Structures are given as C-alpha cells and as structure tokens.
Amino acid sequence: MNRVRALCTAAVLACAGPVMADTASHNASAEAFLMMAHADKIGTPVYMQVQQMFAQRFEQSGAPESKKATLETYQAKANAELDKAIGWNQVKPDMIKLYTDNFREQELKDLVKFYKSPLGQKVLNTMPKVTQQSVELSQKHLEPAVPAVNKLLADMTAEVTPPKAAEPAKDAPKKK
C-alpha cells in the first residue's frame, strides 16, 4: 500500500513540476510585460491627486509658511497609506494574474518584443497623451448634450415620483 502511495505521489509530482515551471514562466512573462508597460506607475495619478488635495487644504486653512513641514509630514503619511493600498508591491500579484488569465505566455513575450521596438516605444510614450486628448475630445463633444440630458433626467424624475400627500396647514385646527 505504501508503495502504491509513493508511486502516486511521484506521478503527481512529475506532472506538477512542468505545470509549476510553466506557471512561473508565464508569470515572469506577464511581469516583464507589465514592467515594460510601466504598470508599476499606474497609481501615480492617485498619489498626485492626494498630494494636491493636501496642498489645497493647507492653503485654504491659511496656515503660515512656517507650518509647511507639517504639510509635508502629512503628505508622506498619506503616501504610506496609499502604498499599503495601491503600491506596486500590493497590486503586482493581482496584475500578473490578470494578464496571465487573459494572455498566453507567447502573447506576452510578443507584446514585450513589440514594446521594445521603436514603434512600441512610441506607443508607450505617446498613448498617455493621446488618451488624455481623447478624453478631452469626448468631453468637448458631450458638453452640448449635458443640458438636454439633465432636462430629460428631471422630466423623468418628475414623472415617476409619486406626489406627496397634502400636508395640513400649520394653522389648521387639529382633529380630535
């Protein structure tokens, strides 16, 4: 019986070894792609917004310039909290899983190869600006529709909201 168990264990380990190696290789390919795509900087805008929020609050409070060190201390504490929540070391395992779930290992290797090319480098360097400009363009085209959509929203709300029961006038005598 022990011999059968040992053979079964050996067979499972023999099969699992290549799978574990494939998983590690696939994960490494995903991480290489993520680093090439600067995914480790994905949280940077959040950090910048929080820093700006603290700076604005500091300014609005009318704090004297002599308290600037206090602002910087709180900004550092906020960064530490953000690191715990969205720092690269926190999100990297989930990001790797996301990419390994959606891309085969060879596809990730091909993406890395592409992003190392001159065109790939241009895409990496240009896409943030193009994306921002696309958002601005969409907002510009959306602006004229906002008043009409808001009116439709108000009209729908008025149509579906049940009328309130008439409240007795404050001066009206109370029934006994």
CSV table of C-alpha atoms in Angstrom, one decimal:
chain,number,residue,atom,x,y,z
A,1,MET,CA,0.0,0.0,0.0
A,2,ASN,CA,2.8,2.4,0.9
A,3,ARG,CA,4.5,1.5,-2.4
A,4,VAL,CA,1.3,2.5,-4.4
A,5,ARG,CA,1.0,5.7,-2.4
A,6,ALA,CA,4.7,6.5,-3.2
A,7,LEU,CA,4.2,5.8,-6.9
A,8,CYS,CA,1.0,8.0,-7.0
A,9,THR,CA,2.9,10.8,-5.2
A,10,ALA,CA,5.8,10.5,-7.6
A,11,ALA,CA,3.4,10.6,-10.6
A,12,VAL,CA,1.6,13.7,-9.3
A,13,LEU,CA,4.9,15.5,-8.6
A,14,ALA,CA,6.3,14.6,-12.0
A,15,CYS,CA,3.2,16.1,-13.6
A,16,ALA,CA,3.0,19.1,-11.4
A,17,GLY,CA,6.7,20.1,-11.9
A,18,PRO,CA,6.3,21.2,-15.5
A,19,VAL,CA,3.0,22.9,-14.7
A,20,MET,CA,4.6,24.8,-11.9
A,21,ALA,CA,7.5,25.7,-14.2
A,22,ASP,CA,5.1,26.8,-16.9
A,23,THR,CA,3.2,29.0,-14.4
A,24,ALA,CA,6.4,30.6,-13.2
A,25,SER,CA,7.5,31.3,-16.7
A,26,HIS,CA,4.1,32.6,-17.7
A,27,ASN,CA,4.1,34.9,-14.5
A,28,ALA,CA,7.6,36.1,-15.4
A,29,SER,CA,6.4,37.0,-18.9
A,30,ALA,CA,3.5,38.9,-17.5
A,31,GLU,CA,5.7,40.7,-15.1
A,32,ALA,CA,8.2,41.6,-17.9
A,33,PHE,CA,5.3,43.0,-19.9
A,34,LEU,CA,3.9,45.0,-17.0
A,35,MET,CA,7.3,46.5,-16.3
A,36,MET,CA,7.8,47.3,-20.0
A,37,ALA,CA,4.3,49.0,-20.0
A,38,HIS,CA,5.2,50.9,-16.8
A,39,ALA,CA,2.3,49.4,-14.9
A,40,ASP,CA,4.3,50.0,-11.7
A,41,LYS,CA,3.4,53.7,-12.2
A,42,ILE,CA,-0.3,53.1,-12.6
A,43,GLY,CA,-1.1,54.6,-9.2
A,44,THR,CA,0.9,57.8,-9.8
A,45,PRO,CA,-2.1,59.9,-10.7
A,46,VAL,CA,-3.8,58.9,-7.4
A,47,TYR,CA,-0.7,59.9,-5.4
A,48,MET,CA,-0.6,63.2,-7.2
A,49,GLN,CA,-4.2,63.9,-6.6
A,50,VAL,CA,-3.9,63.2,-2.9
A,51,GLN,CA,-0.8,65.4,-2.6
A,52,GLN,CA,-2.6,68.2,-4.4
A,53,MET,CA,-5.6,67.7,-2.1
A,54,PHE,CA,-3.4,68.1,1.0
A,55,ALA,CA,-1.7,71.1,-0.5
A,56,GLN,CA,-5.0,72.8,-1.3
A,57,ARG,CA,-6.4,72.1,2.1
A,58,PHE,CA,-3.1,73.5,3.6
A,59,GLU,CA,-3.5,76.7,1.5
A,60,GLN,CA,-7.3,77.0,2.3
A,61,SER,CA,-6.6,76.7,6.0
A,62,GLY,CA,-4.5,79.9,5.9
A,63,ALA,CA,-1.6,78.1,7.6
A,64,PRO,CA,1.6,80.1,7.8
A,65,GLU,CA,4.6,79.0,5.6
A,66,SER,CA,6.3,78.0,8.8
A,67,LYS,CA,3.9,75.0,9.0
A,68,LYS,CA,5.0,73.7,5.6
A,69,ALA,CA,6.9,70.9,7.3
A,70,THR,CA,3.6,69.7,8.8
A,71,LEU,CA,2.0,69.6,5.4
A,72,GLU,CA,5.0,67.5,4.1
A,73,THR,CA,4.7,65.1,7.1
A,74,TYR,CA,1.0,64.5,6.4
A,75,GLN,CA,1.7,64.1,2.7
A,76,ALA,CA,4.3,61.4,3.5
A,77,LYS,CA,1.8,59.7,5.8
A,78,ALA,CA,-0.8,59.7,3.0
A,79,ASN,CA,1.7,58.2,0.6
A,80,ALA,CA,2.4,55.5,3.1
A,81,GLU,CA,-1.3,54.7,3.3
A,82,LEU,CA,-1.6,54.7,-0.4
A,83,ASP,CA,1.5,52.4,-0.6
A,84,LYS,CA,-0.4,49.9,1.6
A,85,ALA,CA,-3.5,50.0,-0.6
A,86,ILE,CA,-2.3,50.5,-4.2
A,87,GLY,CA,1.5,50.4,-4.1
A,88,TRP,CA,3.1,48.3,-6.8
A,89,ASN,CA,4.0,45.5,-4.4
A,90,GLN,CA,0.4,45.3,-3.3
A,91,VAL,CA,-1.2,45.2,-6.8
A,92,LYS,CA,1.5,43.3,-8.7
A,93,PRO,CA,0.3,39.8,-7.9
A,94,ASP,CA,-3.2,40.7,-9.0
A,95,MET,CA,-2.0,42.4,-12.1
A,96,ILE,CA,0.2,39.4,-13.0
A,97,LYS,CA,-2.8,37.1,-12.6
A,98,LEU,CA,-5.0,39.5,-14.6
A,99,TYR,CA,-2.5,39.3,-17.5
A,100,THR,CA,-1.8,35.6,-17.3
A,101,ASP,CA,-5.6,34.9,-17.2
A,102,ASN,CA,-6.1,37.0,-20.4
A,103,PHE,CA,-2.9,36.4,-22.4
A,104,ARG,CA,-1.0,33.3,-23.2
A,105,GLU,CA,2.7,33.3,-22.4
A,106,GLN,CA,3.8,33.6,-26.0
A,107,GLU,CA,1.4,36.6,-26.5
A,108,LEU,CA,3.1,38.3,-23.5
A,109,LYS,CA,6.5,37.7,-25.0
A,110,ASP,CA,5.3,39.1,-28.3
A,111,LEU,CA,4.0,42.2,-26.5
A,112,VAL,CA,7.3,42.7,-24.8
A,113,LYS,CA,9.1,42.3,-28.1
A,114,PHE,CA,6.7,44.8,-29.7
A,115,TYR,CA,7.2,47.4,-26.9
A,116,LYS,CA,11.0,47.1,-27.2
A,117,SER,CA,10.7,48.1,-30.9
A,118,PRO,CA,10.8,51.7,-32.0
A,119,LEU,CA,7.1,51.7,-32.7
A,120,GLY,CA,6.3,50.1,-29.4
A,121,GLN,CA,8.4,52.7,-27.6
A,122,LYS,CA,6.5,55.4,-29.5
A,123,VAL,CA,3.2,53.8,-28.4
A,124,LEU,CA,4.3,53.7,-24.8
A,125,ASN,CA,5.4,57.3,-24.8
A,126,THR,CA,2.6,58.7,-26.8
A,127,MET,CA,-0.5,56.8,-25.6
A,128,PRO,CA,-0.9,58.6,-22.3
A,129,LYS,CA,-1.1,62.0,-24.1
A,130,VAL,CA,-3.4,60.5,-26.8
A,131,THR,CA,-5.6,59.0,-24.2
A,132,GLN,CA,-5.9,62.3,-22.3
A,133,GLN,CA,-6.6,64.2,-25.6
A,134,SER,CA,-9.3,61.6,-26.4
A,135,VAL,CA,-11.0,62.2,-23.1
A,136,GLU,CA,-10.9,65.9,-23.7
A,137,LEU,CA,-12.3,65.5,-27.2
A,138,SER,CA,-15.1,63.3,-25.9
A,139,GLN,CA,-15.9,65.8,-23.2
A,140,LYS,CA,-16.0,68.6,-25.8
A,141,HIS,CA,-18.4,66.7,-27.9
A,142,LEU,CA,-20.5,65.7,-24.9
A,143,GLU,CA,-20.9,69.2,-23.5
A,144,PRO,CA,-23.7,70.3,-25.7
A,145,ALA,CA,-25.8,67.3,-24.8
A,146,VAL,CA,-25.5,67.8,-21.0
A,147,PRO,CA,-28.3,70.3,-20.6
A,148,ALA,CA,-30.7,68.2,-22.7
A,149,VAL,CA,-29.8,65.0,-20.7
A,150,ASN,CA,-30.2,66.9,-17.4
A,151,LYS,CA,-33.6,68.1,-18.5
A,152,LEU,CA,-34.6,64.6,-19.5
A,153,LEU,CA,-33.5,63.3,-16.1
A,154,ALA,CA,-35.5,66.0,-14.3
A,155,ASP,CA,-38.6,65.3,-16.5
A,156,MET,CA,-38.3,61.5,-15.8
A,157,THR,CA,-37.9,62.2,-12.1
A,158,ALA,CA,-41.0,64.4,-12.1
A,159,GLU,CA,-43.0,61.8,-14.0
A,160,VAL,CA,-42.1,58.8,-11.8
A,161,THR,CA,-42.0,60.5,-8.4
A,162,PRO,CA,-45.3,59.9,-6.6
A,163,PRO,CA,-47.0,63.1,-5.4
A,164,LYS,CA,-46.6,63.9,-1.8
A,165,ALA,CA,-49.7,63.8,0.3
A,166,ALA,CA,-51.0,67.2,1.1
A,167,GLU,CA,-49.8,68.2,4.5
A,168,PRO,CA,-52.3,70.0,6.8
A,169,ALA,CA,-51.6,73.7,7.1
A,170,LYS,CA,-49.8,74.6,10.3
A,171,ASP,CA,-52.7,77.0,11.3
A,172,ALA,CA,-55.4,74.4,10.6
A,173,PRO,CA,-57.2,73.1,13.7
A,174,LYS,CA,-56.2,69.6,14.7
A,175,LYS,CA,-59.0,67.0,14.7
A,176,LYS,CA,-59.8,65.3,17.9
